[in-house]
Short mmCIF file of C-alpha atoms in Angstrom, two decimals:
data_model
loop_
_atom_site.label_atom_id
_atom_site.label_comp_id
_atom_site.label_asym_id
_atom_site.label_seq_id
_atom_site.Cartn_x
_atom_site.Cartn_y
_atom_site.Cartn_z
CA MET A 616 -10.16 196.15 156.30
CA LEU A 617 -9.95 195.05 152.68
CA SER A 618 -8.15 197.07 150.02
CA ASN A 619 -9.95 199.05 147.29
CA LYS A 620 -9.00 196.35 144.84
CA GLN A 621 -10.56 193.70 147.01
CA GLU A 622 -13.69 195.78 147.61
CA LYS A 623 -14.34 195.80 143.85
CA SER A 624 -13.71 192.11 143.42
CA LEU A 625 -16.06 189.17 143.10
CA PRO A 626 -17.43 187.48 146.21
CA TYR A 627 -14.68 185.66 148.08
CA ALA A 628 -14.07 182.00 148.57
CA ILE A 629 -12.99 181.42 152.17
CA VAL A 630 -10.68 178.38 152.19
CA ILE A 631 -10.31 177.03 155.73
CA GLY A 632 -7.29 174.75 156.06
CA LEU A 633 -4.97 175.92 153.29
CA ASP A 634 -2.34 173.93 155.21
CA THR A 635 -3.70 170.62 153.85
CA MET A 636 -3.42 168.96 150.46
CA GLN A 637 -7.10 169.49 149.70
CA GLY A 638 -6.93 173.09 150.93
CA LEU A 639 -4.09 174.02 148.60
CA GLN A 640 -5.83 172.26 145.71
CA ALA A 641 -9.07 174.13 146.41
CA ALA A 642 -7.33 177.51 146.55
CA ARG A 643 -5.53 176.86 143.25
CA ILE A 644 -8.67 175.65 141.49
CA LEU A 645 -10.85 178.53 142.67
CA ALA A 646 -8.21 181.15 141.89
CA GLY A 647 -7.79 179.55 138.47
CA HIS A 648 -11.43 180.43 137.78
CA GLY A 649 -10.79 184.06 138.74
CA ILE A 650 -12.40 183.71 142.18
CA PRO A 651 -10.58 185.70 144.89
CA VAL A 652 -9.48 183.55 147.83
CA ILE A 653 -8.94 184.33 151.49
CA ALA A 654 -7.30 181.42 153.31
CA LEU A 655 -7.29 180.56 157.00
CA VAL A 656 -4.50 178.34 158.32
CA GLY A 657 -3.59 176.77 161.62
CA ASP A 658 0.08 176.30 160.68
CA PRO A 659 1.52 179.37 158.92
CA THR A 660 4.86 177.57 158.45
CA HIS A 661 3.24 174.91 156.24
CA HIS A 662 4.63 174.81 152.70
CA ALA A 663 1.19 175.51 151.21
CA CYS A 664 1.24 178.96 152.82
CA HIS A 665 3.89 180.02 150.29
CA THR A 666 1.30 179.90 147.51
CA ARG A 667 0.65 183.15 145.63
CA VAL A 668 -2.95 182.37 144.64
CA CYS A 669 -4.54 183.75 147.84
CA GLU A 670 -5.18 187.48 148.33
CA LYS A 671 -4.87 187.05 152.07
CA ILE A 672 -3.74 184.26 154.44
CA LEU A 673 -4.82 184.53 158.08
CA ASN A 674 -3.34 182.53 160.94
CA VAL A 675 -6.13 181.14 163.14
CA ASP A 676 -6.91 177.96 165.05
CA THR A 677 -9.07 176.25 162.43
CA THR A 678 -10.09 173.50 164.87
CA GLY A 679 -11.57 175.65 167.67
CA ARG A 680 -13.96 178.46 168.53
CA GLU A 681 -11.43 181.06 167.37
CA LEU A 682 -12.33 180.13 163.80
CA ILE A 683 -15.93 181.24 164.26
CA THR A 684 -14.85 184.44 166.03
CA VAL A 685 -12.50 185.42 163.18
CA LEU A 686 -15.13 184.68 160.53
CA ARG A 687 -17.69 186.82 162.39
CA GLU A 688 -15.22 189.68 162.71
CA MET A 689 -14.27 189.49 159.03
CA GLY A 690 -17.82 189.11 157.71
CA PRO A 691 -18.94 192.78 157.78
CA SER A 692 -15.85 193.90 155.84
CA LEU A 693 -16.47 191.57 152.90
CA PRO A 694 -17.76 193.17 149.66
CA ALA A 695 -20.41 190.47 149.18
CA LYS A 696 -21.61 187.27 150.81
CA ALA A 697 -18.70 184.80 150.60
CA VAL A 698 -18.70 181.03 150.15
CA ILE A 699 -17.03 178.94 152.85
CA PHE A 700 -14.87 175.96 151.87
CA PRO A 701 -13.81 174.09 155.04
CA CYS A 702 -11.07 171.66 154.02
CA HIS A 703 -10.69 169.31 156.99
CA ASP A 704 -13.17 167.52 159.21
CA GLN A 705 -12.67 169.62 162.35
CA SER A 706 -13.53 172.82 160.49
CA VAL A 707 -16.51 171.11 158.82
CA ARG A 708 -17.94 170.26 162.26
CA LEU A 709 -17.41 173.81 163.51
CA ILE A 710 -18.98 175.46 160.47
CA SER A 711 -21.89 173.03 160.52
CA SER A 712 -22.69 173.60 164.20
CA HIS A 713 -22.27 177.42 164.03
CA ARG A 714 -23.82 178.00 160.60
CA ASP A 715 -26.59 180.25 161.98
CA GLU A 716 -23.99 182.66 163.42
CA LEU A 717 -22.37 182.99 159.98
CA ALA A 718 -25.46 183.16 157.78
CA ASP A 719 -25.45 186.97 157.38
CA TRP A 720 -22.04 187.03 155.67
CA TYR A 721 -21.38 183.54 154.29
CA HIS A 722 -22.98 180.84 152.18
CA VAL A 723 -22.69 177.54 154.05
CA VAL A 724 -23.68 174.82 151.59
CA MET A 725 -24.15 171.74 153.77
CA ALA A 726 -26.77 169.21 154.70
CA SER A 727 -28.57 169.58 158.03
CA PRO A 728 -26.45 169.22 161.19
CA GLU A 729 -28.14 165.87 161.87
CA VAL A 730 -27.21 164.51 158.44
CA MET A 731 -23.65 165.83 158.73
CA ASP A 732 -23.24 164.07 162.08
CA THR A 733 -24.60 160.82 160.63
CA MET A 734 -22.18 160.89 157.72
CA MET A 735 -19.13 161.91 159.77
CA VAL A 736 -19.39 159.36 162.61
CA LYS A 737 -18.30 156.07 161.09
CA GLN A 738 -20.58 153.65 162.92
CA ARG A 739 -23.59 155.85 162.10
CA PHE A 740 -22.49 155.98 158.47
CA TYR A 741 -22.35 152.18 158.40
CA GLU A 742 -25.85 152.02 159.85
CA LEU A 743 -26.98 154.29 157.02
CA ALA A 744 -25.21 152.06 154.47
CA GLU A 745 -26.97 149.03 155.92
CA GLU A 746 -30.35 150.76 155.66
CA ASN A 747 -29.61 151.33 151.97
CA GLU A 748 -28.41 147.74 151.39
CA VAL A 749 -24.85 148.85 150.69
CA PRO A 750 -22.27 146.33 152.01
CA PHE A 751 -19.68 147.50 154.53
CA PRO A 752 -16.85 145.68 156.34
CA GLN A 753 -17.54 143.85 159.60
CA THR A 754 -16.82 146.44 162.29
CA GLN A 755 -16.49 146.65 166.08
CA VAL A 756 -16.21 149.82 168.18
CA LEU A 757 -13.55 149.74 170.90
CA GLU A 758 -14.30 151.98 173.87
CA SER A 759 -12.08 150.19 176.42
CA ARG A 760 -9.10 147.83 176.74
CA ALA A 761 -11.53 145.06 177.72
CA ALA A 762 -13.46 145.58 174.47
CA ALA A 763 -10.18 145.40 172.54
CA GLU A 764 -9.26 142.13 174.26
CA ARG A 765 -12.66 140.63 173.43
CA ALA A 766 -12.29 141.72 169.81
CA ALA A 767 -8.78 140.25 169.60
CA SER A 768 -10.13 136.84 170.62
CA VAL A 769 -12.67 136.67 167.78
CA LEU A 770 -11.18 138.77 164.98
CA GLY A 771 -9.76 137.41 161.79
CA PHE A 772 -6.49 138.98 160.72
CA PRO A 773 -5.34 141.13 159.05
CA CYS A 774 -7.68 143.92 160.10
CA VAL A 775 -7.71 147.71 160.18
CA VAL A 776 -7.82 150.01 163.22
CA LYS A 777 -9.07 153.57 162.75
CA PRO A 778 -10.70 156.36 164.79
CA VAL A 779 -14.49 156.44 164.94
CA GLN A 780 -14.13 160.17 164.40
CA ARG A 781 -10.79 161.79 163.64
CA SER A 782 -9.77 164.35 166.25
CA SER A 783 -7.24 167.17 166.16
CA ARG A 784 -5.07 165.10 168.50
CA TRP A 785 -5.13 162.16 166.07
CA ASP A 786 -4.00 164.46 163.25
CA LYS A 787 -1.23 165.88 165.42
CA MET A 788 0.06 162.43 166.33
CA THR A 789 -0.02 160.82 162.88
CA MET A 790 -0.70 161.46 159.22
CA VAL A 791 -2.04 157.91 158.91
CA LYS A 792 -5.82 157.54 158.59
CA ALA A 793 -5.79 153.89 159.69
CA PHE A 794 -3.41 151.13 160.77
CA ARG A 795 -3.35 147.61 159.38
CA VAL A 796 -2.43 144.93 161.92
CA GLU A 797 -1.49 141.34 161.22
CA SER A 798 -2.05 139.59 164.57
CA ALA A 799 -3.82 139.81 167.93
CA ASP A 800 -0.60 140.83 169.69
CA GLU A 801 0.06 143.58 167.19
CA PHE A 802 -3.56 144.74 167.48
CA LEU A 803 -3.44 145.06 171.29
CA GLU A 804 -0.04 146.76 171.20
CA LEU A 805 -1.44 149.30 168.73
CA TYR A 806 -4.55 149.85 170.84
CA ASP A 807 -2.41 150.67 173.88
CA ARG A 808 -0.40 153.17 171.85
CA VAL A 809 -3.16 155.11 170.09
CA HIS A 810 -6.41 154.70 172.07
CA ASP A 811 -6.12 158.08 173.81
CA TRP A 812 -5.67 159.92 170.51
CA THR A 813 -9.43 159.77 169.89
CA PRO A 814 -12.63 159.25 171.94
CA ALA A 815 -13.16 155.79 170.41
CA LEU A 816 -11.44 153.40 168.03
CA MET A 817 -12.91 150.87 165.67
CA VAL A 818 -11.49 147.68 164.23
CA GLN A 819 -12.62 146.55 160.83
CA GLN A 820 -12.39 143.54 158.57
CA TRP A 821 -9.68 143.88 155.92
CA ILE A 822 -11.12 143.72 152.40
CA ASP A 823 -8.82 141.74 150.13
CA GLY A 824 -7.41 143.74 147.22
CA THR A 825 -4.75 146.22 146.15
CA ASP A 826 -4.68 150.02 146.28
CA ALA A 827 -6.18 149.97 142.77
CA ASP A 828 -9.33 148.30 144.15
CA LEU A 829 -10.21 151.51 146.04
CA TYR A 830 -12.85 153.62 144.28
CA SER A 831 -14.50 156.90 145.21
CA CYS A 832 -17.53 158.86 144.12
CA ASN A 833 -17.43 162.63 144.56
CA CYS A 834 -20.74 164.48 144.23
CA TYR A 835 -22.26 167.90 144.55
CA PHE A 836 -25.93 168.31 145.49
CA ASP A 837 -27.70 171.68 145.38
CA ARG A 838 -29.84 173.12 148.17
CA GLU A 839 -32.86 171.17 146.92
CA SER A 840 -30.81 167.95 147.10
CA ASN A 841 -30.61 167.61 143.33
CA LEU A 842 -27.48 165.90 142.03
CA VAL A 843 -25.58 168.50 140.01
CA ALA A 844 -22.27 166.72 139.38
CA SER A 845 -20.59 163.39 140.07
CA PHE A 846 -17.11 162.03 139.46
CA VAL A 847 -15.83 158.48 139.95
CA ALA A 848 -12.14 157.73 140.31
CA ARG A 849 -9.93 154.99 141.64
CA LYS A 850 -6.62 154.99 143.40
CA LEU A 851 -3.59 153.47 141.73
CA ARG A 852 -1.16 154.18 144.56
CA GLN A 853 -1.50 155.66 148.04
CA TRP A 854 0.87 156.74 150.77
CA PRO A 855 1.35 155.09 153.14
CA PRO A 856 0.55 151.96 151.09
CA ARG A 857 -2.76 150.16 151.83
CA THR A 858 -4.10 152.66 154.40
CA GLY A 859 -3.02 156.12 153.20
CA SER A 860 -4.05 158.96 150.91
CA SER A 861 -4.10 158.73 147.14
CA CYS A 862 -0.92 159.91 145.43
CA LEU A 863 -1.78 158.54 141.98
CA GLY A 864 -5.26 157.95 140.63
CA GLU A 865 -7.38 157.98 137.51
CA GLU A 866 -10.88 158.82 136.39
CA CYS A 867 -12.86 155.68 135.65
CA ARG A 868 -16.34 154.29 135.17
CA ASN A 869 -17.78 152.14 137.94
CA ASP A 870 -21.56 152.10 137.94
CA ASP A 871 -21.78 150.03 141.15
CA VAL A 872 -19.86 152.69 143.08
CA LEU A 873 -21.81 155.55 141.49
CA THR A 874 -25.24 153.97 142.06
CA GLN A 875 -24.61 152.96 145.67
CA ALA A 876 -23.03 156.29 146.65
CA ILE A 877 -25.90 158.29 145.18
CA ARG A 878 -28.43 155.99 146.88
CA ILE A 879 -26.87 156.77 150.27
CA PHE A 880 -26.75 160.52 149.66
CA GLU A 881 -30.29 160.75 148.29
CA SER A 882 -31.68 158.78 151.24
CA VAL A 883 -30.82 161.68 153.59
CA ASP A 884 -31.60 164.62 151.25
CA TYR A 885 -27.93 165.46 151.09
CA VAL A 886 -26.68 169.00 150.24
CA GLY A 887 -23.21 170.16 149.18
CA LEU A 888 -19.94 168.39 148.48
CA GLY A 889 -19.86 164.68 149.35
CA TYR A 890 -17.48 161.75 148.89
CA ILE A 891 -17.85 158.04 149.53
CA GLU A 892 -14.96 155.62 149.22
CA MET A 893 -15.58 151.96 148.40
CA LYS A 894 -13.27 148.97 148.07
CA ARG A 895 -13.80 146.11 145.66
CA ASP A 896 -13.13 142.68 147.16
CA ALA A 897 -10.68 141.09 144.74
CA ARG A 898 -12.09 137.63 145.51
CA THR A 899 -15.83 138.29 145.21
CA GLY A 900 -16.12 141.53 143.22
CA ILE A 901 -18.38 143.02 145.92
CA HIS A 902 -17.91 146.74 146.63
CA TYR A 903 -17.82 147.68 150.33
CA ALA A 904 -18.45 151.18 151.69
CA ILE A 905 -15.31 152.25 153.57
CA GLU A 906 -15.88 155.86 154.58
CA ALA A 907 -17.55 159.16 153.75
CA ASN A 908 -16.04 162.65 153.64
CA VAL A 909 -18.66 165.37 153.64
CA GLY A 910 -19.01 169.14 153.53
CA ARG A 911 -15.55 169.75 152.09
CA PRO A 912 -13.24 169.33 149.09
CA THR A 913 -11.25 166.11 148.93
CA GLY A 914 -8.01 165.08 147.27
CA ARG A 915 -10.03 164.22 144.14
CA SER A 916 -10.82 167.88 143.40
CA ALA A 917 -7.85 168.34 141.07
CA ILE A 918 -8.34 165.13 139.07
CA ALA A 919 -12.06 165.94 138.72
CA GLU A 920 -11.22 169.44 137.51
CA ALA A 921 -8.73 168.02 134.99
CA GLY A 922 -11.46 165.65 133.80
CA GLY A 923 -13.86 168.52 133.15
CA VAL A 924 -16.03 168.13 136.29
CA GLU A 925 -15.86 171.45 138.15
CA LEU A 926 -16.94 170.20 141.58
CA LEU A 927 -15.74 173.26 143.48
#
């Protein structure tokens, strides 16, 4: 049960995945606006769990059915309908697919399950980009060693290997989102090492450029699919270099990135928080769609907040 103080408070923000960079950022931002936060974490030993901005931190498997069970048990004790902020892809998928079970106690601000699946599975996202005439890197899906061998014989190098859909096993095995490989031998060696971390891998053309050629557009669309806020930024450095997460970035203006990202989102009547990353080819100036992150805060939340765009 919640304390008397909590019972008199504003509706809660439920931050799922405090034990991530974007989860800790979200909790700090929301608490900074006077919004009470309850956090759910899979790893209670994570450094983010030492934060003092949350009124309660619950240890729960945020990647499995237990998450839905805990939310259902907690729902009736909340003083008002809370807003859910899933902060990693596994929790986004769970909340999206079980949204009807949670509707009595929580606001789930997401596009339809079909749209969420389209945006979260990379090859389907690239099909959507193609439909909207947004360039994307040449890509092949690798579902077997034979497919990897065929790809190795025709690929140009360097290239990038990444999961079609990140799994909890992938995240347990590495913090790297993608691997850059320089040769066919290195590519096949990597395939043998990581292929069972995820249901399917993909290999993708490397777009020439530096970390500072990576741009992103963060958006928020209301329940009627109206664009409420947008924020464009670019990376300056990332860790690991070339294929990692931003560790230094800046707000910027890039109308190509903004226009193409909004075109993709509007084509599917998108709802909620959305992010599309694009890379500018240093040789041609063309911007290529790299990936989408949907239904959750991203690492750009803090820089957007500092720039006056209150995405969360």
